Amino acid sequence: MKLNIALLAGDGIGPEVINQAVKVSNAVAKKFNHEINWQPALTGAAAIDELGEPYPDSTHEICANSDAVLFGAIGDPKFDNDPSAKVRPEQGLLKMRQKLGLFANVRPTFTFPSLIDKSPLKRERIEGTDLIILRELTGGVYFGERGRKDSGNTAFDTMTYTRPEIQRLAKKGFEMAMSRSKRLCCVDKANVLESSRLWRETVQAMEKDYPEVDVSYEFVDAVAMRLVQWPSTYDVMITANLFGDILTDEASVISGSMGLMPSASVGSKVSLYEPIHGSYPQAAGKDIANPLATVLSAAMLFEDFKLKEEAQAIRDVVNKSLAESIVTEDLAEGEKAYKTSEVGDWLAKNL
């Protein structure tokens, strides 16, 4: 197979971890006789510095004409520390999601056998965890009407959803549940929010189309508690943009490190694959960042192209690296810490 993949390294540690995912992807492509054509493009602070905007038209054109997008991270302290900045790197991420129609963020959460005792949560609570949080990505409070009034002393952000927005995400959730253990949980705040009541009635109306799926409905505050108490009781979860943003970061601690969890943002045409961590500017240029989340995001990319054997080969070599302690400093815990590039070299060689 020939794949054209847009490569958006972004900011901070983004270029370093992306480089390792490219090494591993190229090794897999060579092993299984595929061809990957990488198309680099600017985004985030790097794009602002060079082109004046965080998601330029030239970058969008490359992404829209690719089979998939592999993305690093966005963010730079010089913008975080300037509340008056009119253009910010994160605006590029929102614009990219909207223009590419990336309406669903797929966040798997699972444990690694060799790291299960390194999680901050007890083994008996997390063993067997294998869940997916499906987060709506282009609607809700992040895209609703916002502003200031009363001379700037009152601020508002509006959570708005339409039934079709909910239906397309819920449809993907039902389909995922059908391919797994046929359990779906709709996470909302229907006891308080009108938008959540629309979520609940929309999903309830779709249940008849998927009679084999066992559907539950839970309030987001209760899920926030149960997710770290009994995570293995969940399988596929669907939720709104804001709730999903918070819950997916909470779920990331189950594995033991945010540097381990991959994700995908899917739409009707092109999909984007990225690690769940941010740009981690404190580590930029030091060759110490954990590349495994980005490498596993590449595995998700291969799997979505029905290249299951290739995806499993990546997951297997990642598990092997963890079992043999070929890890960066965030996981080394007193043992030898390998550089980001060394981990990438090891993974590619061992494929």
GROMACS .gro file of C-alpha atoms in nm:
model
  351
    1MET     CA    1   0.000   0.000   0.000
    2LYS     CA    2   0.110   0.356  -0.071
    3LEU     CA    3   0.023   0.615   0.194
    4ASN     CA    4   0.052   0.992   0.170
    5ILE     CA    5   0.078   1.123   0.526
    6ALA     CA    6   0.086   1.487   0.631
    7LEU     CA    7   0.349   1.537   0.900
    8LEU     CA    8   0.276   1.817   1.147
    9ALA     CA    9   0.553   1.818   1.408
   10GLY     CA   10   0.431   2.136   1.577
   11ASP     CA   11   0.598   2.284   1.884
   12GLY     CA   12   0.803   2.190   2.189
   13ILE     CA   13   0.878   1.819   2.198
   14GLY     CA   14   0.656   1.763   1.895
   15PRO     CA   15   0.940   1.740   1.639
   16GLU     CA   16   1.140   1.501   1.861
   17VAL     CA   17   0.860   1.251   1.922
   18ILE     CA   18   0.736   1.277   1.563
   19ASN     CA   19   1.083   1.184   1.438
   20GLN     CA   20   1.068   0.857   1.633
   21ALA     CA   21   0.721   0.773   1.501
   22VAL     CA   22   0.852   0.830   1.149
   23LYS     CA   23   1.146   0.594   1.215
   24VAL     CA   24   0.913   0.323   1.341
   25SER     CA   25   0.657   0.375   1.062
   26ASN     CA   26   0.929   0.355   0.798
   27ALA     CA   27   1.060   0.034   0.956
   28VAL     CA   28   0.711  -0.117   0.949
   29ALA     CA   29   0.659  -0.004   0.591
   30LYS     CA   30   0.986  -0.167   0.488
   31LYS     CA   31   0.901  -0.489   0.675
   32PHE     CA   32   0.556  -0.521   0.514
   33ASN     CA   33   0.639  -0.373   0.172
   34HIS     CA   34   0.446  -0.047   0.197
   35GLU     CA   35   0.545   0.298   0.076
   36ILE     CA   36   0.499   0.612   0.287
   37ASN     CA   37   0.524   0.957   0.134
   38TRP     CA   38   0.566   1.209   0.418
   39GLN     CA   39   0.446   1.566   0.358
   40PRO     CA   40   0.582   1.804   0.628
   41ALA     CA   41   0.381   2.117   0.713
   42LEU     CA   42   0.387   2.393   0.973
   43THR     CA   43   0.137   2.443   1.253
   44GLY     CA   44   0.118   2.604   1.598
   45ALA     CA   45   0.378   2.852   1.722
   46ALA     CA   46   0.619   2.739   1.452
   47ALA     CA   47   0.365   2.845   1.187
   48ILE     CA   48   0.293   3.175   1.364
   49ASP     CA   49   0.663   3.260   1.373
   50GLU     CA   50   0.710   3.186   1.004
   51LEU     CA   51   0.373   3.260   0.845
   52GLY     CA   52   0.180   3.465   1.101
   53GLU     CA   53  -0.099   3.215   1.169
   54PRO     CA   54  -0.118   2.881   1.354
   55TYR     CA   55  -0.291   2.677   1.080
   56PRO     CA   56  -0.202   2.830   0.743
   57ASP     CA   57  -0.392   2.757   0.422
   58SER     CA   58  -0.081   2.585   0.283
   59THR     CA   59  -0.086   2.341   0.576
   60HIS     CA   60  -0.458   2.277   0.537
   61GLU     CA   61  -0.412   2.199   0.168
   62ILE     CA   62  -0.146   1.939   0.249
   63CYS     CA   63  -0.364   1.782   0.520
   64ALA     CA   64  -0.681   1.779   0.311
   65ASN     CA   65  -0.501   1.607   0.023
   66SER     CA   66  -0.333   1.341   0.240
   67ASP     CA   67  -0.456   0.998   0.342
   68ALA     CA   68  -0.394   1.080   0.708
   69VAL     CA   69  -0.222   1.331   0.936
   70LEU     CA   70   0.041   1.248   1.199
   71PHE     CA   71   0.062   1.532   1.450
   72GLY     CA   72   0.298   1.614   1.736
   73ALA     CA   73   0.195   1.891   1.975
   74ILE     CA   74   0.100   2.259   1.986
   75GLY     CA   75   0.191   2.526   2.242
   76ASP     CA   76   0.463   2.773   2.342
   77PRO     CA   77   0.518   2.954   2.675
   78LYS     CA   78   0.571   3.290   2.507
   79PHE     CA   79   0.202   3.284   2.413
   80ASP     CA   80   0.082   3.131   2.742
   81ASN     CA   81   0.248   3.416   2.932
   82ASP     CA   82   0.092   3.687   2.717
   83PRO     CA   83  -0.282   3.716   2.791
   84SER     CA   84  -0.313   3.994   2.530
   85ALA     CA   85  -0.185   3.781   2.239
   86LYS     CA   86  -0.437   3.796   1.954
   87VAL     CA   87  -0.305   3.485   1.778
   88ARG     CA   88  -0.229   3.170   1.975
   89PRO     CA   89  -0.095   2.827   1.876
   90GLU     CA   90  -0.400   2.648   2.019
   91GLN     CA   91  -0.626   2.836   1.780
   92GLY     CA   92  -0.455   2.637   1.505
   93LEU     CA   93  -0.565   2.310   1.661
   94LEU     CA   94  -0.929   2.421   1.684
   95LYS     CA   95  -0.918   2.557   1.328
   96MET     CA   96  -0.762   2.235   1.200
   97ARG     CA   97  -1.031   2.023   1.366
   98GLN     CA   98  -1.305   2.240   1.224
   99LYS     CA   99  -1.170   2.271   0.867
  100LEU     CA  100  -1.087   1.900   0.841
  101GLY     CA  101  -1.419   1.802   0.997
  102LEU     CA  102  -1.254   1.605   1.277
  103PHE     CA  103  -1.567   1.561   1.485
  104ALA     CA  104  -1.464   1.265   1.706
  105ASN     CA  105  -1.158   1.219   1.924
  106VAL     CA  106  -1.084   0.853   1.996
  107ARG     CA  107  -0.890   0.805   2.321
  108PRO     CA  108  -0.808   0.447   2.418
  109THR     CA  109  -0.699   0.379   2.774
  110PHE     CA  110  -0.529   0.050   2.858
  111THR     CA  111  -0.260  -0.089   3.084
  112PHE     CA  112   0.083  -0.228   3.000
  113PRO     CA  113   0.168  -0.558   3.175
  114SER     CA  114   0.523  -0.451   3.265
  115LEU     CA  115   0.410  -0.111   3.401
  116ILE     CA  116   0.096  -0.197   3.591
  117ASP     CA  117   0.265  -0.153   3.930
  118LYS     CA  118   0.403   0.186   3.827
  119SER     CA  119   0.057   0.335   3.794
  120PRO     CA  120  -0.044   0.568   4.079
  121LEU     CA  121  -0.356   0.352   4.111
  122LYS     CA  122  -0.358   0.009   4.273
  123ARG     CA  123  -0.315  -0.297   4.055
  124GLU     CA  124  -0.647  -0.447   4.165
  125ARG     CA  125  -0.831  -0.134   4.051
  126ILE     CA  126  -0.681  -0.101   3.704
  127GLU     CA  127  -0.597  -0.456   3.594
  128GLY     CA  128  -0.795  -0.547   3.283
  129THR     CA  129  -0.873  -0.186   3.190
  130ASP     CA  130  -0.938  -0.148   2.817
  131LEU     CA  131  -1.172   0.139   2.741
  132ILE     CA  132  -1.227   0.403   2.474
  133ILE     CA  133  -1.352   0.754   2.535
  134LEU     CA  134  -1.512   0.907   2.228
  135ARG     CA  135  -1.509   1.285   2.269
  136GLU     CA  136  -1.709   1.520   2.048
  137LEU     CA  137  -1.454   1.757   1.904
  138THR     CA  138  -1.602   2.039   1.696
  139GLY     CA  139  -1.897   2.160   1.901
  140GLY     CA  140  -1.990   2.252   2.256
  141VAL     CA  141  -1.850   2.523   2.475
  142TYR     CA  142  -1.519   2.553   2.288
  143PHE     CA  143  -1.702   2.660   1.972
  144GLY     CA  144  -2.011   2.830   2.118
  145GLU     CA  145  -2.083   3.200   2.146
  146ARG     CA  146  -1.853   3.373   2.392
  147GLY     CA  147  -1.768   3.721   2.506
  148ARG     CA  148  -1.751   3.985   2.776
  149LYS     CA  149  -2.003   4.237   2.901
  150ASP     CA  150  -2.042   4.482   3.189
  151SER     CA  151  -1.721   4.660   3.092
  152GLY     CA  152  -1.536   4.331   3.080
  153ASN     CA  153  -1.635   4.223   3.431
  154THR     CA  154  -1.867   3.944   3.315
  155ALA     CA  155  -1.761   3.668   3.079
  156PHE     CA  156  -1.967   3.395   2.913
  157ASP     CA  157  -1.908   3.079   2.707
  158THR     CA  158  -2.204   2.897   2.557
  159MET     CA  159  -2.238   2.520   2.525
  160THR     CA  160  -2.441   2.462   2.211
  161TYR     CA  161  -2.514   2.128   2.041
  162THR     CA  162  -2.734   2.025   1.752
  163ARG     CA  163  -2.899   1.686   1.724
  164PRO     CA  164  -2.701   1.593   1.409
  165GLU     CA  165  -2.372   1.667   1.588
  166ILE     CA  166  -2.468   1.429   1.866
  167GLN     CA  167  -2.603   1.165   1.628
  168ARG     CA  168  -2.283   1.137   1.422
  169LEU     CA  169  -2.070   1.092   1.734
  170ALA     CA  170  -2.315   0.850   1.895
  171LYS     CA  171  -2.330   0.646   1.572
  172LYS     CA  172  -1.953   0.599   1.586
  173GLY     CA  173  -1.981   0.507   1.954
  174PHE     CA  174  -2.249   0.245   1.886
  175GLU     CA  175  -2.041   0.100   1.600
  176MET     CA  176  -1.733   0.078   1.823
  177ALA     CA  177  -1.935  -0.088   2.097
  178MET     CA  178  -2.065  -0.345   1.846
  179SER     CA  179  -1.707  -0.439   1.753
  180ARG     CA  180  -1.605  -0.470   2.119
  181SER     CA  181  -1.809  -0.587   2.418
  182LYS     CA  182  -2.139  -0.421   2.319
  183ARG     CA  183  -2.141  -0.176   2.610
  184LEU     CA  184  -2.184   0.200   2.565
  185CYS     CA  185  -2.195   0.472   2.831
  186CYS     CA  186  -2.327   0.819   2.752
  187VAL     CA  187  -2.164   1.070   2.989
  188ASP     CA  188  -2.351   1.395   3.044
  189LYS     CA  189  -2.489   1.639   3.304
  190ALA     CA  190  -2.855   1.599   3.216
  191ASN     CA  191  -2.971   1.683   3.567
  192VAL     CA  192  -2.852   2.042   3.515
  193LEU     CA  193  -2.772   2.123   3.151
  194GLU     CA  194  -3.026   2.151   2.868
  195SER     CA  195  -2.759   2.057   2.613
  196SER     CA  196  -2.699   1.734   2.807
  197ARG     CA  197  -3.070   1.657   2.802
  198LEU     CA  198  -3.055   1.680   2.423
  199TRP     CA  199  -2.758   1.440   2.429
  200ARG     CA  200  -2.949   1.191   2.639
  201GLU     CA  201  -3.274   1.195   2.441
  202THR     CA  202  -3.083   1.171   2.112
  203VAL     CA  203  -2.886   0.867   2.223
  204GLN     CA  204  -3.197   0.706   2.372
  205ALA     CA  205  -3.373   0.743   2.037
  206MET     CA  206  -3.084   0.560   1.864
  207GLU     CA  207  -3.089   0.258   2.097
  208LYS     CA  208  -3.352   0.079   1.883
  209ASP     CA  209  -3.105   0.070   1.592
  210TYR     CA  210  -2.850  -0.116   1.802
  211PRO     CA  211  -3.055  -0.360   2.013
  212GLU     CA  212  -2.748  -0.568   2.103
  213VAL     CA  213  -2.574  -0.276   2.273
  214ASP     CA  214  -2.623  -0.231   2.646
  215VAL     CA  215  -2.646   0.148   2.694
  216SER     CA  216  -2.601   0.327   3.026
  217TYR     CA  217  -2.625   0.696   3.114
  218GLU     CA  218  -2.409   0.854   3.385
  219PHE     CA  219  -2.342   1.204   3.508
  220VAL     CA  220  -1.994   1.334   3.438
  221ASP     CA  221  -1.911   1.403   3.804
  222ALA     CA  222  -1.994   1.043   3.897
  223VAL     CA  223  -1.785   0.913   3.607
  224ALA     CA  224  -1.491   1.128   3.719
  225MET     CA  225  -1.499   0.937   4.048
  226ARG     CA  226  -1.565   0.589   3.909
  227LEU     CA  227  -1.306   0.619   3.636
  228VAL     CA  228  -1.025   0.595   3.891
  229GLN     CA  229  -1.207   0.349   4.116
  230TRP     CA  230  -1.338   0.089   3.870
  231PRO     CA  231  -1.209   0.177   3.520
  232SER     CA  232  -1.239  -0.180   3.396
  233THR     CA  233  -1.621  -0.155   3.423
  234TYR     CA  234  -1.626   0.083   3.125
  235ASP     CA  235  -1.582  -0.006   2.758
  236VAL     CA  236  -1.693   0.265   2.511
  237MET     CA  237  -1.789   0.607   2.647
  238ILE     CA  238  -1.930   0.900   2.448
  239THR     CA  239  -1.937   1.256   2.575
  240ALA     CA  240  -1.931   1.626   2.493
  241ASN     CA  241  -1.619   1.825   2.409
  242LEU     CA  242  -1.553   1.983   2.750
  243PHE     CA  243  -1.632   1.670   2.952
  244GLY     CA  244  -1.420   1.456   2.722
  245ASP     CA  245  -1.126   1.694   2.745
  246ILE     CA  246  -1.120   1.653   3.124
  247LEU     CA  247  -1.205   1.283   3.151
  248THR     CA  248  -0.947   1.171   2.895
  249ASP     CA  249  -0.665   1.344   3.082
  250GLU     CA  250  -0.789   1.187   3.406
  251ALA     CA  251  -0.795   0.844   3.240
  252SER     CA  252  -0.436   0.887   3.120
  253VAL     CA  253  -0.299   0.835   3.474
  254ILE     CA  254  -0.427   0.476   3.468
  255SER     CA  255  -0.146   0.368   3.237
  256GLY     CA  256   0.117   0.540   3.450
  257SER     CA  257   0.223   0.818   3.212
  258MET     CA  258   0.063   1.063   2.967
  259GLY     CA  259   0.362   0.982   2.747
  260LEU     CA  260   0.211   0.640   2.672
  261MET     CA  261  -0.138   0.714   2.543
  262PRO     CA  262  -0.221   0.760   2.173
  263SER     CA  263  -0.528   0.913   2.015
  264ALA     CA  264  -0.702   0.970   1.685
  265SER     CA  265  -0.933   1.246   1.566
  266VAL     CA  266  -1.158   1.115   1.293
  267GLY     CA  267  -1.383   1.276   1.037
  268SER     CA  268  -1.565   1.183   0.719
  269LYS     CA  269  -1.251   1.204   0.500
  270VAL     CA  270  -0.907   1.244   0.657
  271SER     CA  271  -0.817   1.146   1.015
  272LEU     CA  272  -0.545   1.281   1.244
  273TYR     CA  273  -0.331   1.080   1.486
  274GLU     CA  274  -0.154   1.234   1.783
  275PRO     CA  275  -0.022   1.166   2.135
  276ILE     CA  276  -0.246   1.293   2.413
  277HIS     CA  277   0.031   1.493   2.581
  278GLY     CA  278   0.110   1.857   2.514
  279SER     CA  279   0.419   2.031   2.384
  280TYR     CA  280   0.608   2.001   2.718
  281PRO     CA  281   0.830   2.303   2.639
  282GLN     CA  282   1.053   2.243   2.944
  283ALA     CA  283   1.186   1.929   2.775
  284ALA     CA  284   1.210   2.064   2.420
  285GLY     CA  285   1.546   2.005   2.260
  286LYS     CA  286   1.674   1.787   2.546
  287ASP     CA  287   1.605   1.450   2.381
  288ILE     CA  288   1.431   1.323   2.696
  289ALA     CA  289   1.061   1.314   2.598
  290ASN     CA  290   0.875   0.983   2.587
  291PRO     CA  291   0.796   0.904   2.220
  292LEU     CA  292   0.578   0.598   2.282
  293ALA     CA  293   0.241   0.776   2.270
  294THR     CA  294   0.327   0.913   1.927
  295VAL     CA  295   0.455   0.574   1.810
  296LEU     CA  296   0.132   0.409   1.930
  297SER     CA  297  -0.066   0.681   1.752
  298ALA     CA  298   0.107   0.566   1.433
  299ALA     CA  299  -0.011   0.213   1.518
  300MET     CA  300  -0.370   0.344   1.531
  301LEU     CA  301  -0.313   0.500   1.189
  302PHE     CA  302  -0.203   0.167   1.040
  303GLU     CA  303  -0.497  -0.014   1.199
  304ASP     CA  304  -0.749   0.232   1.056
  305PHE     CA  305  -0.614   0.146   0.710
  306LYS     CA  306  -0.693  -0.221   0.787
  307LEU     CA  307  -0.322  -0.295   0.831
  308LYS     CA  308  -0.381  -0.485   1.155
  309GLU     CA  309  -0.064  -0.695   1.142
  310GLU     CA  310   0.146  -0.384   1.099
  311ALA     CA  311  -0.028  -0.210   1.389
  312GLN     CA  312   0.019  -0.513   1.613
  313ALA     CA  313   0.389  -0.529   1.523
  314ILE     CA  314   0.428  -0.173   1.656
  315ARG     CA  315   0.237  -0.251   1.975
  316ASP     CA  316   0.442  -0.565   2.029
  317VAL     CA  317   0.776  -0.387   1.996
  318VAL     CA  318   0.655  -0.110   2.230
  319ASN     CA  319   0.560  -0.370   2.491
  320LYS     CA  320   0.899  -0.532   2.442
  321SER     CA  321   1.077  -0.200   2.500
  322LEU     CA  322   0.882  -0.147   2.822
  323ALA     CA  323   0.947  -0.502   2.943
  324GLU     CA  324   1.320  -0.459   2.877
  325SER     CA  325   1.327  -0.106   3.032
  326ILE     CA  326   1.428   0.070   2.711
  327VAL     CA  327   1.250   0.381   2.834
  328THR     CA  328   1.293   0.755   2.877
  329GLU     CA  329   1.347   0.922   3.214
  330ASP     CA  330   0.977   0.953   3.300
  331LEU     CA  331   0.959   0.574   3.333
  332ALA     CA  332   1.317   0.485   3.429
  333GLU     CA  333   1.272   0.525   3.809
  334GLY     CA  334   1.637   0.497   3.908
  335GLU     CA  335   1.734   0.269   3.620
  336LYS     CA  336   1.913   0.377   3.303
  337ALA     CA  337   1.715   0.642   3.113
  338TYR     CA  338   1.740   0.629   2.735
  339LYS     CA  339   1.719   0.933   2.510
  340THR     CA  340   1.412   0.993   2.297
  341SER     CA  341   1.613   0.919   1.982
  342GLU     CA  342   1.766   0.606   2.136
  343VAL     CA  343   1.422   0.464   2.210
  344GLY     CA  344   1.316   0.535   1.853
  345ASP     CA  345   1.630   0.370   1.713
  346TRP     CA  346   1.574   0.063   1.934
  347LEU     CA  347   1.211   0.027   1.828
  348ALA     CA  348   1.295   0.056   1.457
  349LYS     CA  349   1.582  -0.191   1.486
  350ASN     CA  350   1.377  -0.446   1.679
  351LEU     CA  351   1.095  -0.440   1.426
   0.00000   0.00000   0.00000
